[in-house]
Amino acid sequence: MLVIGLGRFGGSLSEALVSHGWEVLGVDNNPRRVQSYADILTHTVVADTTDDETLRQIGAHEFSRAVVAIGSHLEESILTTSLLVDMGVPHIWAKAVSRRHGRILQQIGAHHVVLPEHDMGERVAHLLSGRMLDYVEIEENFALGKTRAPMEIVGRRLGESGVRSSHGITVVSIKRHGGSFTYATADTVPQKGDIIIVAGRTEDVERFAELQ
């Protein structure tokens, strides 16, 4: 795995990949950052990844997966991603600092765009402003929400509750008190205090989580 940019996001990602058994080449143009990861990652190198020849010298074109974790310098992020696309790297993840930045990265060919700061801000905002216990936006306007089963569906089979038609969400998983999460089916009967995970449009998930 090639990770370009060893700031907070790229560095944490690289460490996590190594802990999961990946061999990681970490690249940054800051020698101090590279040195700090020299004993943690499989390989590290100081390089200017906006230069095509430099990227080829470090073997970027030979990787099947690459992460562009450059966030603070938009030009470097865009140029590096563009060069990896031109080299034919099959799977490119690129970090964006805004939706506009993300759209540009997608337009030039990044296969996956992540907005870690934006996504975390959205998640915390949802947790602070409502009854959700957890929240993950899968893509724009579609989310998973973790909440307590509202009284409206307690004691009723999900298939008979009409929750999808009346609220536009699907209950995908349920956790009983003291138990573990399991798949929810049409025959599942939520009980008071159960934790459920629901999926649907973001606004529908938010409204459903406000039910008591």
PDB file of C-alpha atoms in Angstrom:
ATOM      1  CA  MET A   1       0.000   0.000   0.000  1.00  0.00           C
ATOM      2  CA  LEU A   2       1.283   3.438  -0.948  1.00  0.00           C
ATOM      3  CA  VAL A   3       0.380   6.293   1.396  1.00  0.00           C
ATOM      4  CA  ILE A   4       1.358   9.783   0.300  1.00  0.00           C
ATOM      5  CA  GLY A   5       1.202  12.396   3.045  1.00  0.00           C
ATOM      6  CA  LEU A   6       2.099  11.494   6.625  1.00  0.00           C
ATOM      7  CA  GLY A   7       0.188  14.153   8.500  1.00  0.00           C
ATOM      8  CA  ARG A   8      -2.356  13.279  11.183  1.00  0.00           C
ATOM      9  CA  PHE A   9      -4.684  11.421   8.815  1.00  0.00           C
ATOM     10  CA  GLY A  10      -2.061   9.752   6.645  1.00  0.00           C
ATOM     11  CA  GLY A  11       0.122   8.831   9.591  1.00  0.00           C
ATOM     12  CA  SER A  12      -2.730   7.310  11.598  1.00  0.00           C
ATOM     13  CA  LEU A  13      -3.979   5.454   8.538  1.00  0.00           C
ATOM     14  CA  SER A  14      -0.515   4.075   7.808  1.00  0.00           C
ATOM     15  CA  GLU A  15      -0.098   2.810  11.365  1.00  0.00           C
ATOM     16  CA  ALA A  16      -3.514   1.159  11.249  1.00  0.00           C
ATOM     17  CA  LEU A  17      -2.708  -0.527   7.932  1.00  0.00           C
ATOM     18  CA  VAL A  18       0.552  -1.920   9.332  1.00  0.00           C
ATOM     19  CA  SER A  19      -1.302  -3.242  12.393  1.00  0.00           C
ATOM     20  CA  HIS A  20      -3.644  -5.061   9.999  1.00  0.00           C
ATOM     21  CA  GLY A  21      -0.753  -6.733   8.247  1.00  0.00           C
ATOM     22  CA  TRP A  22      -0.225  -4.456   5.250  1.00  0.00           C
ATOM     23  CA  GLU A  23       3.187  -3.493   3.948  1.00  0.00           C
ATOM     24  CA  VAL A  24       3.141   0.291   3.668  1.00  0.00           C
ATOM     25  CA  LEU A  25       5.378   2.707   1.801  1.00  0.00           C
ATOM     26  CA  GLY A  26       4.906   6.079   3.463  1.00  0.00           C
ATOM     27  CA  VAL A  27       5.872   9.161   1.469  1.00  0.00           C
ATOM     28  CA  ASP A  28       6.075  12.806   2.494  1.00  0.00           C
ATOM     29  CA  ASN A  29       8.078  15.851   1.439  1.00  0.00           C
ATOM     30  CA  ASN A  30       8.791  16.677   5.095  1.00  0.00           C
ATOM     31  CA  PRO A  31      11.943  14.854   6.310  1.00  0.00           C
ATOM     32  CA  ARG A  32      10.964  15.154   9.977  1.00  0.00           C
ATOM     33  CA  ARG A  33       7.618  13.483   9.378  1.00  0.00           C
ATOM     34  CA  VAL A  34       9.230  10.708   7.379  1.00  0.00           C
ATOM     35  CA  GLN A  35      11.822  10.136  10.101  1.00  0.00           C
ATOM     36  CA  SER A  36       9.111   9.876  12.766  1.00  0.00           C
ATOM     37  CA  TYR A  37       7.565   6.929  10.910  1.00  0.00           C
ATOM     38  CA  ALA A  38      10.788   5.245   9.810  1.00  0.00           C
ATOM     39  CA  ASP A  39      10.596   2.591  12.541  1.00  0.00           C
ATOM     40  CA  ILE A  40       6.823   2.106  12.252  1.00  0.00           C
ATOM     41  CA  LEU A  41       6.132   1.652   8.545  1.00  0.00           C
ATOM     42  CA  THR A  42       7.580  -0.958   6.216  1.00  0.00           C
ATOM     43  CA  HIS A  43       9.330   1.669   4.095  1.00  0.00           C
ATOM     44  CA  THR A  44       9.449   5.469   4.158  1.00  0.00           C
ATOM     45  CA  VAL A  45      10.839   7.995   1.716  1.00  0.00           C
ATOM     46  CA  VAL A  46      11.135  11.754   1.363  1.00  0.00           C
ATOM     47  CA  ALA A  47       9.848  12.783  -2.058  1.00  0.00           C
ATOM     48  CA  ASP A  48       8.036  15.458  -4.045  1.00  0.00           C
ATOM     49  CA  THR A  49       5.060  13.521  -5.385  1.00  0.00           C
ATOM     50  CA  THR A  50       3.991  16.282  -7.754  1.00  0.00           C
ATOM     51  CA  ASP A  51       6.859  15.221 -10.030  1.00  0.00           C
ATOM     52  CA  ASP A  52       6.111  12.360 -12.404  1.00  0.00           C
ATOM     53  CA  GLU A  53       9.678  11.071 -12.552  1.00  0.00           C
ATOM     54  CA  THR A  54       9.999  11.067  -8.760  1.00  0.00           C
ATOM     55  CA  LEU A  55       6.809   9.030  -8.429  1.00  0.00           C
ATOM     56  CA  ARG A  56       8.126   6.491 -10.920  1.00  0.00           C
ATOM     57  CA  GLN A  57      11.456   6.265  -9.103  1.00  0.00           C
ATOM     58  CA  ILE A  58       9.709   5.249  -5.875  1.00  0.00           C
ATOM     59  CA  GLY A  59       7.640   2.706  -7.799  1.00  0.00           C
ATOM     60  CA  ALA A  60       4.245   4.358  -7.409  1.00  0.00           C
ATOM     61  CA  HIS A  61       3.040   2.873 -10.707  1.00  0.00           C
ATOM     62  CA  GLU A  62       3.633  -0.647  -9.360  1.00  0.00           C
ATOM     63  CA  PHE A  63       1.117  -0.317  -6.505  1.00  0.00           C
ATOM     64  CA  SER A  64      -2.449  -1.554  -6.888  1.00  0.00           C
ATOM     65  CA  ARG A  65      -3.678   0.687  -4.054  1.00  0.00           C
ATOM     66  CA  ALA A  66      -2.646   4.215  -3.167  1.00  0.00           C
ATOM     67  CA  VAL A  67      -3.860   6.819  -0.691  1.00  0.00           C
ATOM     68  CA  VAL A  68      -3.284  10.526  -1.278  1.00  0.00           C
ATOM     69  CA  ALA A  69      -3.514  11.911   2.255  1.00  0.00           C
ATOM     70  CA  ILE A  70      -2.322  15.413   1.411  1.00  0.00           C
ATOM     71  CA  GLY A  71      -4.856  17.816   2.851  1.00  0.00           C
ATOM     72  CA  SER A  72      -3.463  21.266   3.498  1.00  0.00           C
ATOM     73  CA  HIS A  73      -1.912  21.829   0.055  1.00  0.00           C
ATOM     74  CA  LEU A  74      -4.676  21.488  -2.523  1.00  0.00           C
ATOM     75  CA  GLU A  75      -2.432  21.867  -5.562  1.00  0.00           C
ATOM     76  CA  GLU A  76      -0.133  19.075  -4.372  1.00  0.00           C
ATOM     77  CA  SER A  77      -3.129  16.872  -3.617  1.00  0.00           C
ATOM     78  CA  ILE A  78      -4.655  17.392  -7.049  1.00  0.00           C
ATOM     79  CA  LEU A  79      -1.383  17.043  -8.972  1.00  0.00           C
ATOM     80  CA  THR A  80      -0.355  13.898  -7.115  1.00  0.00           C
ATOM     81  CA  THR A  81      -3.756  12.290  -7.626  1.00  0.00           C
ATOM     82  CA  SER A  82      -3.728  13.196 -11.305  1.00  0.00           C
ATOM     83  CA  LEU A  83      -0.297  11.624 -11.797  1.00  0.00           C
ATOM     84  CA  LEU A  84      -1.375   8.395 -10.089  1.00  0.00           C
ATOM     85  CA  VAL A  85      -4.437   8.283 -12.338  1.00  0.00           C
ATOM     86  CA  ASP A  86      -2.241   8.769 -15.418  1.00  0.00           C
ATOM     87  CA  MET A  87      -0.020   5.910 -14.220  1.00  0.00           C
ATOM     88  CA  GLY A  88      -3.007   3.613 -14.106  1.00  0.00           C
ATOM     89  CA  VAL A  89      -2.998   2.835 -10.374  1.00  0.00           C
ATOM     90  CA  PRO A  90      -6.202   0.728 -10.073  1.00  0.00           C
ATOM     91  CA  HIS A  91      -7.465   1.933  -6.692  1.00  0.00           C
ATOM     92  CA  ILE A  92      -6.834   5.492  -5.545  1.00  0.00           C
ATOM     93  CA  TRP A  93      -8.195   6.939  -2.316  1.00  0.00           C
ATOM     94  CA  ALA A  94      -7.795  10.686  -1.888  1.00  0.00           C
ATOM     95  CA  LYS A  95      -8.376  12.880   1.151  1.00  0.00           C
ATOM     96  CA  ALA A  96     -10.365  16.064   0.588  1.00  0.00           C
ATOM     97  CA  VAL A  97     -10.720  19.030   2.928  1.00  0.00           C
ATOM     98  CA  SER A  98     -14.007  20.234   1.416  1.00  0.00           C
ATOM     99  CA  ARG A  99     -16.762  18.950  -0.856  1.00  0.00           C
ATOM    100  CA  ARG A 100     -15.477  21.186  -3.634  1.00  0.00           C
ATOM    101  CA  HIS A 101     -11.995  19.696  -3.278  1.00  0.00           C
ATOM    102  CA  GLY A 102     -13.597  16.252  -3.265  1.00  0.00           C
ATOM    103  CA  ARG A 103     -15.490  16.927  -6.497  1.00  0.00           C
ATOM    104  CA  ILE A 104     -12.277  18.002  -8.215  1.00  0.00           C
ATOM    105  CA  LEU A 105     -10.512  14.833  -7.060  1.00  0.00           C
ATOM    106  CA  GLN A 106     -13.369  12.723  -8.408  1.00  0.00           C
ATOM    107  CA  GLN A 107     -13.356  14.600 -11.706  1.00  0.00           C
ATOM    108  CA  ILE A 108      -9.666  13.911 -12.280  1.00  0.00           C
ATOM    109  CA  GLY A 109     -10.133  10.217 -11.577  1.00  0.00           C
ATOM    110  CA  ALA A 110      -9.823   9.408  -7.858  1.00  0.00           C
ATOM    111  CA  HIS A 111     -11.798   6.229  -7.225  1.00  0.00           C
ATOM    112  CA  HIS A 112     -12.652   7.024  -3.602  1.00  0.00           C
ATOM    113  CA  VAL A 113     -12.744  10.403  -1.854  1.00  0.00           C
ATOM    114  CA  VAL A 114     -12.799  10.769   1.925  1.00  0.00           C
ATOM    115  CA  LEU A 115     -13.479  13.898   3.966  1.00  0.00           C
ATOM    116  CA  PRO A 116     -12.383  12.868   7.481  1.00  0.00           C
ATOM    117  CA  GLU A 117     -12.737  16.256   9.194  1.00  0.00           C
ATOM    118  CA  HIS A 118     -16.071  17.012   7.539  1.00  0.00           C
ATOM    119  CA  ASP A 119     -17.452  13.534   8.242  1.00  0.00           C
ATOM    120  CA  MET A 120     -16.402  13.645  11.887  1.00  0.00           C
ATOM    121  CA  GLY A 121     -17.925  17.097  12.286  1.00  0.00           C
ATOM    122  CA  GLU A 122     -21.206  15.884  10.794  1.00  0.00           C
ATOM    123  CA  ARG A 123     -21.208  12.844  13.053  1.00  0.00           C
ATOM    124  CA  VAL A 124     -20.591  14.784  16.253  1.00  0.00           C
ATOM    125  CA  ALA A 125     -23.187  17.397  15.288  1.00  0.00           C
ATOM    126  CA  HIS A 126     -25.813  14.685  14.897  1.00  0.00           C
ATOM    127  CA  LEU A 127     -24.897  13.089  18.212  1.00  0.00           C
ATOM    128  CA  LEU A 128     -24.998  16.418  20.069  1.00  0.00           C
ATOM    129  CA  SER A 129     -28.222  17.714  18.551  1.00  0.00           C
ATOM    130  CA  GLY A 130     -30.469  14.651  18.784  1.00  0.00           C
ATOM    131  CA  ARG A 131     -31.181  11.274  20.335  1.00  0.00           C
ATOM    132  CA  MET A 132     -28.894   9.258  18.097  1.00  0.00           C
ATOM    133  CA  LEU A 133     -26.299   7.119  19.845  1.00  0.00           C
ATOM    134  CA  ASP A 134     -24.131   6.940  16.732  1.00  0.00           C
ATOM    135  CA  TYR A 135     -24.303   8.138  13.141  1.00  0.00           C
ATOM    136  CA  VAL A 136     -22.498   7.305   9.909  1.00  0.00           C
ATOM    137  CA  GLU A 137     -23.158   8.990   6.574  1.00  0.00           C
ATOM    138  CA  ILE A 138     -22.619   6.334   3.880  1.00  0.00           C
ATOM    139  CA  GLU A 139     -22.823   8.864   1.069  1.00  0.00           C
ATOM    140  CA  GLU A 140     -24.439  12.226   0.577  1.00  0.00           C
ATOM    141  CA  ASN A 141     -28.023  12.055   1.888  1.00  0.00           C
ATOM    142  CA  PHE A 142     -27.907   8.395   2.989  1.00  0.00           C
ATOM    143  CA  ALA A 143     -26.994   7.368   6.510  1.00  0.00           C
ATOM    144  CA  LEU A 144     -26.999   4.733   9.214  1.00  0.00           C
ATOM    145  CA  GLY A 145     -28.225   5.747  12.650  1.00  0.00           C
ATOM    146  CA  LYS A 146     -27.968   3.954  15.990  1.00  0.00           C
ATOM    147  CA  THR A 147     -30.821   4.747  18.362  1.00  0.00           C
ATOM    148  CA  ARG A 148     -33.201   3.254  20.921  1.00  0.00           C
ATOM    149  CA  ALA A 149     -36.312   1.518  19.642  1.00  0.00           C
ATOM    150  CA  PRO A 150     -39.199   4.038  19.885  1.00  0.00           C
ATOM    151  CA  MET A 151     -42.441   2.961  21.573  1.00  0.00           C
ATOM    152  CA  GLU A 152     -44.165   3.058  18.183  1.00  0.00           C
ATOM    153  CA  ILE A 153     -42.476  -0.206  17.164  1.00  0.00           C
ATOM    154  CA  VAL A 154     -42.006  -1.838  20.579  1.00  0.00           C
ATOM    155  CA  GLY A 155     -43.891  -5.131  20.882  1.00  0.00           C
ATOM    156  CA  ARG A 156     -44.741  -5.309  17.175  1.00  0.00           C
ATOM    157  CA  ARG A 157     -43.282  -7.365  14.352  1.00  0.00           C
ATOM    158  CA  LEU A 158     -41.227  -5.086  12.146  1.00  0.00           C
ATOM    159  CA  GLY A 159     -43.033  -6.474   9.120  1.00  0.00           C
ATOM    160  CA  GLU A 160     -46.339  -5.262  10.556  1.00  0.00           C
ATOM    161  CA  SER A 161     -45.129  -1.964  11.990  1.00  0.00           C
ATOM    162  CA  GLY A 162     -45.137  -0.132   8.660  1.00  0.00           C
ATOM    163  CA  VAL A 163     -41.934   1.614   9.693  1.00  0.00           C
ATOM    164  CA  ARG A 164     -40.578   1.699   6.137  1.00  0.00           C
ATOM    165  CA  SER A 165     -43.713   3.148   4.575  1.00  0.00           C
ATOM    166  CA  SER A 166     -44.449   5.600   7.376  1.00  0.00           C
ATOM    167  CA  HIS A 167     -40.914   6.769   8.154  1.00  0.00           C
ATOM    168  CA  GLY A 168     -38.859   5.871   5.064  1.00  0.00           C
ATOM    169  CA  ILE A 169     -36.256   3.914   7.010  1.00  0.00           C
ATOM    170  CA  THR A 170     -35.278   0.251   7.350  1.00  0.00           C
ATOM    171  CA  VAL A 171     -34.329  -1.381  10.644  1.00  0.00           C
ATOM    172  CA  VAL A 172     -31.259  -3.420   9.698  1.00  0.00           C
ATOM    173  CA  SER A 173     -29.962  -4.609  13.075  1.00  0.00           C
ATOM    174  CA  ILE A 174     -31.056  -4.914  16.708  1.00  0.00           C
ATOM    175  CA  LYS A 175     -29.370  -5.409  20.068  1.00  0.00           C
ATOM    176  CA  ARG A 176     -31.169  -6.731  23.123  1.00  0.00           C
ATOM    177  CA  HIS A 177     -30.176  -5.658  26.622  1.00  0.00           C
ATOM    178  CA  GLY A 178     -26.969  -7.476  27.516  1.00  0.00           C
ATOM    179  CA  GLY A 179     -26.745  -9.069  24.077  1.00  0.00           C
ATOM    180  CA  SER A 180     -24.982  -8.409  20.780  1.00  0.00           C
ATOM    181  CA  PHE A 181     -26.201  -6.933  17.524  1.00  0.00           C
ATOM    182  CA  THR A 182     -27.992  -9.311  15.179  1.00  0.00           C
ATOM    183  CA  TYR A 183     -29.789  -8.909  11.864  1.00  0.00           C
ATOM    184  CA  ALA A 184     -33.333  -7.598  12.039  1.00  0.00           C
ATOM    185  CA  THR A 185     -36.001  -9.406  10.010  1.00  0.00           C
ATOM    186  CA  ALA A 186     -39.687  -8.889   9.324  1.00  0.00           C
ATOM    187  CA  ASP A 187     -40.423 -11.197  12.285  1.00  0.00           C
ATOM    188  CA  THR A 188     -38.223  -9.285  14.729  1.00  0.00           C
ATOM    189  CA  VAL A 189     -40.185  -7.787  17.638  1.00  0.00           C
ATOM    190  CA  PRO A 190     -38.318  -4.875  19.291  1.00  0.00           C
ATOM    191  CA  GLN A 191     -38.615  -4.577  23.055  1.00  0.00           C
ATOM    192  CA  LYS A 192     -38.331  -1.510  25.265  1.00  0.00           C
ATOM    193  CA  GLY A 193     -34.691  -0.553  25.704  1.00  0.00           C
ATOM    194  CA  ASP A 194     -33.491  -2.352  22.569  1.00  0.00           C
ATOM    195  CA  ILE A 195     -30.850  -0.582  20.481  1.00  0.00           C
ATOM    196  CA  ILE A 196     -31.492  -0.572  16.748  1.00  0.00           C
ATOM    197  CA  ILE A 197     -29.577   0.466  13.654  1.00  0.00           C
ATOM    198  CA  VAL A 198     -31.648   2.064  10.921  1.00  0.00           C
ATOM    199  CA  ALA A 199     -30.787   3.005   7.346  1.00  0.00           C
ATOM    200  CA  GLY A 200     -32.338   5.575   5.057  1.00  0.00           C
ATOM    201  CA  ARG A 201     -32.159   9.106   3.758  1.00  0.00           C
ATOM    202  CA  THR A 202     -30.366  11.329   6.232  1.00  0.00           C
ATOM    203  CA  GLU A 203     -33.410  13.448   7.070  1.00  0.00           C
ATOM    204  CA  ASP A 204     -35.581  10.354   7.555  1.00  0.00           C
ATOM    205  CA  VAL A 205     -33.030   8.760   9.887  1.00  0.00           C
ATOM    206  CA  GLU A 206     -32.820  12.003  11.876  1.00  0.00           C
ATOM    207  CA  ARG A 207     -36.615  12.276  12.230  1.00  0.00           C
ATOM    208  CA  PHE A 208     -36.990   8.635  13.229  1.00  0.00           C
ATOM    209  CA  ALA A 209     -34.298   8.978  15.917  1.00  0.00           C
ATOM    210  CA  GLU A 210     -36.360  11.769  17.515  1.00  0.00           C
ATOM    211  CA  LEU A 211     -39.315   9.445  18.163  1.00  0.00           C
ATOM    212  CA  GLN A 212     -39.810   8.332  21.752  1.00  0.00           C
TER     213      GLN A 212
END
